[in-house]
């Protein structure tokens, strides 16, 4: 299964991507998580990209493409992947398509998670994430059982630096300018699958399984 989850910040890409990756037995490739890990480890890439992420701007394409290329070259990605947050610009999407085509491959689908603007701001302001296992919470809609602690591994939950309202607004503007054009790009390629994502997580997930299970069966023979 080779899948991309597309959607504005807060659309629920991370919430759904991990579950889909487990269901289809492929790695979850989140460029946001990878970049945050570089930041925490203080790698040269992490130092170069921190200011873009903190201000809500995109990291330059060449840095992202190099990082993704390295990730896709690992053995587990031969089976496929669920990409979350990549591609995010037209040059990234074009380069990704060329990379796959040069290996005789293509994406199986691109899911667009659609959510109204105001709901996105509320979701992100109240999001908390587990630094240990990556679980995602919402303080009102999906609170952890114990205040401030991850249900799965007990880690202290974090409030992401870019989840402050002024940075969220900037990220949404950047999405509108630089990532929204990918909707047309993938629509023209016949790959776009729209999912109303302003509904409860479980209903969205059920729709995703219904749409994606047949794609996964078809892509099985090209692994
Ligand atoms: P990244 O980490 O990719 O952030 P993002 O795209 O802004 O997306 P988010 O992680 O904020 O949201 P999400 O859609 O995953 O929502 P989630 O499931 O968490 O990128 C961060 C930064 O890295 C970028 O700004 C950029 O600088 C850089 N970067 C990353 N990739 C790049 C690239 N390819 N090129 C250049 N730069 C790049 O859910 C959000 C909240 O909503 C949670 O609280 C959750 O519990 C809740 N929620 C989820 N679903 C529902 C639902 N159905 N109903 C109610 N609440 C819900």
PDB file of C-alpha atoms in Angstrom, residues 17 21 27-32 34 68 71-72 76-77 80-86:
ATOM      1  CA  UNK A  17      -2.018   7.532   9.823  1.00  0.00           C
ATOM      2  CA  UNK A  21       0.000   1.945   8.772  1.00  0.00           C
ATOM      3  CA  UNK A  27       5.645   2.220   7.916  1.00  0.00           C
ATOM      4  CA  UNK A  28       4.047   5.508   8.965  1.00  0.00           C
ATOM      5  CA  UNK A  29       6.257   8.217   7.488  1.00  0.00           C
ATOM      6  CA  UNK A  30       5.553  11.575   9.135  1.00  0.00           C
ATOM      7  CA  UNK A  31       7.924  14.306   7.976  1.00  0.00           C
ATOM      8  CA  UNK A  32       6.799  16.488  10.898  1.00  0.00           C
ATOM      9  CA  UNK A  34      11.048  13.124  11.659  1.00  0.00           C
ATOM     10  CA  UNK A  68      12.431  11.408   2.784  1.00  0.00           C
ATOM     11  CA  UNK A  71      13.665   7.031   4.790  1.00  0.00           C
ATOM     12  CA  UNK A  72      12.147   5.470   1.672  1.00  0.00           C
ATOM     13  CA  UNK A  76      10.541  -1.656   5.410  1.00  0.00           C
ATOM     14  CA  UNK A  77       9.381   0.980   2.909  1.00  0.00           C
ATOM     15  CA  UNK A  80       4.752   0.572   0.911  1.00  0.00           C
ATOM     16  CA  UNK A  81       4.050   3.447   3.310  1.00  0.00           C
ATOM     17  CA  UNK A  82       1.511   5.848   4.745  1.00  0.00           C
ATOM     18  CA  UNK A  83       2.923   9.346   4.243  1.00  0.00           C
ATOM     19  CA  UNK A  84       1.630  12.000   6.647  1.00  0.00           C
ATOM     20  CA  UNK A  85       2.610  15.613   5.961  1.00  0.00           C
ATOM     21  CA  UNK A  86       4.518  14.780   2.787  1.00  0.00           C
TER      22      UNK A  86
END
